[in-house]
mmCIF file of C-alpha atoms in Angstrom:
data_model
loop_
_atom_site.group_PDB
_atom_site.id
_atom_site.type_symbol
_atom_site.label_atom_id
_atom_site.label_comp_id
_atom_site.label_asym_id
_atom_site.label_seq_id
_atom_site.Cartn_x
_atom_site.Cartn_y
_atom_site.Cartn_z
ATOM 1 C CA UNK Z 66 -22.095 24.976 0.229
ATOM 2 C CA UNK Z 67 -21.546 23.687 3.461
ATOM 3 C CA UNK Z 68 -23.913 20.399 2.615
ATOM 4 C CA UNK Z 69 -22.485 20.052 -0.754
ATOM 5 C CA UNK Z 70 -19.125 19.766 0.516
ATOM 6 C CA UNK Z 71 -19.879 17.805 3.563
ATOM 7 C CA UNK Z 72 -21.365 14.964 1.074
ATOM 8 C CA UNK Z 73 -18.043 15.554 -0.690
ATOM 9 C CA UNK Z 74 -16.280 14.621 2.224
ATOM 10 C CA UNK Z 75 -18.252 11.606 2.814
ATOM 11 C CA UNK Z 76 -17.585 10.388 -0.682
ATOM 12 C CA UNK Z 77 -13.481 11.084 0.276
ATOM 13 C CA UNK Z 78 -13.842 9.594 3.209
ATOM 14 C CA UNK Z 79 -15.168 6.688 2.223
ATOM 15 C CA UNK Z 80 -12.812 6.521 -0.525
ATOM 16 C CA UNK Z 81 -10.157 6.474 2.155
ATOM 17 C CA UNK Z 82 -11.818 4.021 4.331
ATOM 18 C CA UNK Z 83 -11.557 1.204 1.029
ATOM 19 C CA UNK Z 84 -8.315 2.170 0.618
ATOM 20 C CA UNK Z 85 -7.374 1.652 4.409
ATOM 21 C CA UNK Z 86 -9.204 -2.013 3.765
ATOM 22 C CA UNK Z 87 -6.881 -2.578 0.518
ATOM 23 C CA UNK Z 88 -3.682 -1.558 2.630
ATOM 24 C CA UNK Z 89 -4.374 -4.208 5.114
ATOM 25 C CA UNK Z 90 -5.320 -6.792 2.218
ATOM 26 C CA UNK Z 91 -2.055 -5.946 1.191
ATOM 27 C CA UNK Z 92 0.302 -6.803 4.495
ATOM 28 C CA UNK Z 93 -1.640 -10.033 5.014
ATOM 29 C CA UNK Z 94 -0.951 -10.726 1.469
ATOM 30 C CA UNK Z 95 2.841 -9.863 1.891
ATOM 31 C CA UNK Z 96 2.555 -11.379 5.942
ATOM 32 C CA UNK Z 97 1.316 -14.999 4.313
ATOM 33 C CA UNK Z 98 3.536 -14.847 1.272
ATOM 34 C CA UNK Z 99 0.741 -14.935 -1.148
ATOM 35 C CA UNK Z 100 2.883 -12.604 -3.489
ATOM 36 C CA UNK Z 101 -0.164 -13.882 -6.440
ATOM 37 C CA UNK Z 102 -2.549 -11.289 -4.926
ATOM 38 C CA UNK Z 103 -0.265 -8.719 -4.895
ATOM 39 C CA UNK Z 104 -1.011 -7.648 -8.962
ATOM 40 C CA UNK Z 105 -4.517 -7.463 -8.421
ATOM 41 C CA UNK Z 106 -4.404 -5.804 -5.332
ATOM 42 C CA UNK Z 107 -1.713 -2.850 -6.720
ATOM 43 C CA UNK Z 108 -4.124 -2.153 -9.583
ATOM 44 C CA UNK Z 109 -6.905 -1.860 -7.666
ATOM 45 C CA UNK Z 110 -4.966 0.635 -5.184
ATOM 46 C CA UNK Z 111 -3.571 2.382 -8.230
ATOM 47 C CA UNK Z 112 -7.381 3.164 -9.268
ATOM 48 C CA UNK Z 113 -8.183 4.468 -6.271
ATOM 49 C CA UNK Z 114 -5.864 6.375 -5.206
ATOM 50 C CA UNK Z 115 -6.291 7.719 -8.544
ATOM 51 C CA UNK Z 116 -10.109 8.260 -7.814
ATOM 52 C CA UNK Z 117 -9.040 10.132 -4.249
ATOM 53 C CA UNK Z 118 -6.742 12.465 -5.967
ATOM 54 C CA UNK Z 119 -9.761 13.955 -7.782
ATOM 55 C CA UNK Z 120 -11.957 13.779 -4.943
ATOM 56 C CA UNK Z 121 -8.952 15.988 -3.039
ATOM 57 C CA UNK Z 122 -8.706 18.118 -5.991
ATOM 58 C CA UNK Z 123 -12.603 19.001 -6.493
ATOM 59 C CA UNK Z 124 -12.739 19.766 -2.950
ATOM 60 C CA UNK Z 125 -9.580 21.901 -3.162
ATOM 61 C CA UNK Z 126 -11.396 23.694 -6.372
ATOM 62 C CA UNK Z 127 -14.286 23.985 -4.146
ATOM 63 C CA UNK Z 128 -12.443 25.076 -1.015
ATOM 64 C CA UNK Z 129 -10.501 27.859 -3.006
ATOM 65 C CA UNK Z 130 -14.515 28.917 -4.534
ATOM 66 C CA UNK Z 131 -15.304 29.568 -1.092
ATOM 67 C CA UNK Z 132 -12.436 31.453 -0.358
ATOM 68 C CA UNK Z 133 -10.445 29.089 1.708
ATOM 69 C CA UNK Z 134 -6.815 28.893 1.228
ATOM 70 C CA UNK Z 135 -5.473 25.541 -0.125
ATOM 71 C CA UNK Z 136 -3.524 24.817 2.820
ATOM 72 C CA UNK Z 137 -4.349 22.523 5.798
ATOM 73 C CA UNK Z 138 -5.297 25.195 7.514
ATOM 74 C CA UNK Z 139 -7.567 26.791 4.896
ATOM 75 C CA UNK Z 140 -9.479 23.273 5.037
ATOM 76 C CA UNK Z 141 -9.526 23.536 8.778
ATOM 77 C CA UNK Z 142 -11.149 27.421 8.120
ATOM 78 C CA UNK Z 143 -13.458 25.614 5.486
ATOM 79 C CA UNK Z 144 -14.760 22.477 8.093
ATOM 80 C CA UNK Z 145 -15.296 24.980 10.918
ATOM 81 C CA UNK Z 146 -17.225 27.262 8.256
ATOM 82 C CA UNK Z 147 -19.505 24.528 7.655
ATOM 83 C CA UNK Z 148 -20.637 23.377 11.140
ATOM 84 C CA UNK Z 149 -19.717 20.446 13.212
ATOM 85 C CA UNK Z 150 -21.121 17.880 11.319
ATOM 86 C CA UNK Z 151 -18.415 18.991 8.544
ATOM 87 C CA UNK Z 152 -15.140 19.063 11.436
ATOM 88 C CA UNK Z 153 -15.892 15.785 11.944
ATOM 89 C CA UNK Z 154 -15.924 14.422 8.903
ATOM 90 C CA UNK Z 155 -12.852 16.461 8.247
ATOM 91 C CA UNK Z 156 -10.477 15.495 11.043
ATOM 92 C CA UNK Z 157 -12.054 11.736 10.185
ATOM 93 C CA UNK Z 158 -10.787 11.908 6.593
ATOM 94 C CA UNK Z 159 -7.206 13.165 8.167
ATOM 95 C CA UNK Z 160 -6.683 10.817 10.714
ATOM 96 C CA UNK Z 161 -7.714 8.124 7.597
ATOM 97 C CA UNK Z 162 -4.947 10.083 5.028
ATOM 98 C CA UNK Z 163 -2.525 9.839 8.052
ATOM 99 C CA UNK Z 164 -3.295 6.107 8.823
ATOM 100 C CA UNK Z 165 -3.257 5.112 4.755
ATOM 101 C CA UNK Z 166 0.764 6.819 4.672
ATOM 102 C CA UNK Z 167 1.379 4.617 7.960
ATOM 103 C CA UNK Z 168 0.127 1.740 6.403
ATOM 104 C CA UNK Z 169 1.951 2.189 2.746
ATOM 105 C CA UNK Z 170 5.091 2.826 4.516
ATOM 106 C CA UNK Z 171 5.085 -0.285 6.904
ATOM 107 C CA UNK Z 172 3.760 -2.174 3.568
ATOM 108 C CA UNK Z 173 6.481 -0.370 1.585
ATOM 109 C CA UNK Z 174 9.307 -1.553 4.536
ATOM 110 C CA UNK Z 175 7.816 -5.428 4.169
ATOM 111 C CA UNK Z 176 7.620 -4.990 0.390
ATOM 112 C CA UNK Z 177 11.634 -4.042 0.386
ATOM 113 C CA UNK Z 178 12.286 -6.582 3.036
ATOM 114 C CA UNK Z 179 11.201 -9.583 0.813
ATOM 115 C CA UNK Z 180 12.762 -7.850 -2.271
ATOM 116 C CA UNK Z 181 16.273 -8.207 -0.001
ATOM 117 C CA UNK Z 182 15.425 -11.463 0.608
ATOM 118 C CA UNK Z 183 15.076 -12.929 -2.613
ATOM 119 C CA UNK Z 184 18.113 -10.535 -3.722
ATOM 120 C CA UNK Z 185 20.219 -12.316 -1.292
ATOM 121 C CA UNK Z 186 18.997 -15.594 -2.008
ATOM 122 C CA UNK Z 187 20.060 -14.845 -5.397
ATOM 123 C CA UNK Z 188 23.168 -13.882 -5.063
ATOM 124 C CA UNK Z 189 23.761 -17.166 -2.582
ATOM 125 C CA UNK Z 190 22.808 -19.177 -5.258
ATOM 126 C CA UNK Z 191 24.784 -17.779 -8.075
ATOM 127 C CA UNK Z 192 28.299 -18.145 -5.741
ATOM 128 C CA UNK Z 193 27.377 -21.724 -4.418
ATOM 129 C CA UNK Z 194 24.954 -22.801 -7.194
ATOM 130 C CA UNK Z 195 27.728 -24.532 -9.010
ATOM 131 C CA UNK Z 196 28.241 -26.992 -5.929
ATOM 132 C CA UNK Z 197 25.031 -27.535 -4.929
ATOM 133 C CA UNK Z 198 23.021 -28.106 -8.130
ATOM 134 C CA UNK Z 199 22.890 -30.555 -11.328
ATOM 135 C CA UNK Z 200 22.256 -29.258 -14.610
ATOM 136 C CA UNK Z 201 19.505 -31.245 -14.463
ATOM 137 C CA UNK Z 202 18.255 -27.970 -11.539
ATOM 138 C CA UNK Z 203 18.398 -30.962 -8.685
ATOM 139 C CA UNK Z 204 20.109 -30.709 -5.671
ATOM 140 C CA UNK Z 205 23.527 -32.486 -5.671
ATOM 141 C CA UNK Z 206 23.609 -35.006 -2.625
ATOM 142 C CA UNK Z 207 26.828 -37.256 -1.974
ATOM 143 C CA UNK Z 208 29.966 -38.066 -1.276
ATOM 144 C CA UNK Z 209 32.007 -36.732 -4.052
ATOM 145 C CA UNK Z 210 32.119 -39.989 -5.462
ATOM 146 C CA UNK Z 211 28.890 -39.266 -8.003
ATOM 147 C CA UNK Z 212 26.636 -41.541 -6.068
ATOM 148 C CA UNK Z 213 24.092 -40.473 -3.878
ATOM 149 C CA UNK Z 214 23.505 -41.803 -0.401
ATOM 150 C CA UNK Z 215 20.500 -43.003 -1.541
ATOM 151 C CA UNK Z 216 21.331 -44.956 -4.412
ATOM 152 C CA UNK Z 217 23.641 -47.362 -2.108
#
């Protein structure tokens, strides 16, 4: 069991460890304002988060087979069960889950920050647009006289 699972834990881990990679992706996507990267990348962290919510949940089924409560602790009982080898790839794979919620909540803070951004903007533009734009969409420069200071 204990070598079954500990390869389990690998595979979660490493899981984890892409997932980490795609969080950072992420921020410098959102840091550099290249918003165009942002579909691809939230599929692809859709898919695997989806894939490390059944690695979780086989080694929960397979925690609970070895009579290990599905707790924290029962996973702590479970990694010291199986050697060291297995507590360290255990308290690995939770510093990782604790370091992927870090992440997703600072990228979650910059996600809502832009979102307030272009909410604002918005709303600047739709109590000022009438002054400061054509309805051609250009920017109105002048001097209220309907000529531009460029035109002379």
């Amino acid at each position: 069991m204990s070598s079954a699972l500990l390869n389990h834990l690998n595979q979660e881990r490493a899981a984890m460890a892409t997932f980490l990679d795609l969080l950072d992706r992420e921020a410098e996507a959102l840091i550099h304002s290249r918003f165009d990267e942002l579909q691809q990348i939230t599929e692809h962290k859709a898919q695997l988060a989806d894939r490390i919510t059944t690695l979780e949940q086989e080694r929960e089924r397979r925690q609970q087979q070895a009579g290990f409560a599905l707790t924290r602790e029962g996973g702590d009982a479970a990694a010291a069960a199986g050697g060291s080898d297995l507590q360290l790839v255990w308290h690995d794979l939770l510093k990782r889950a604790a370091q992927a919620r870090e992440n997703n909540h600072r990228n979650g803070i910059m996600i809502h920050t832009h979102l307030d951004f272009v909410r604002q903007s918005i709303n600047f533009l739709r109590a000022h647009g009438q002054s400061l734009y054509g309805a051609d969409g250009k920017h109105k420069i002048g001097l209220g006289n309907g000529h531009s200071l460029a035109s002379g």
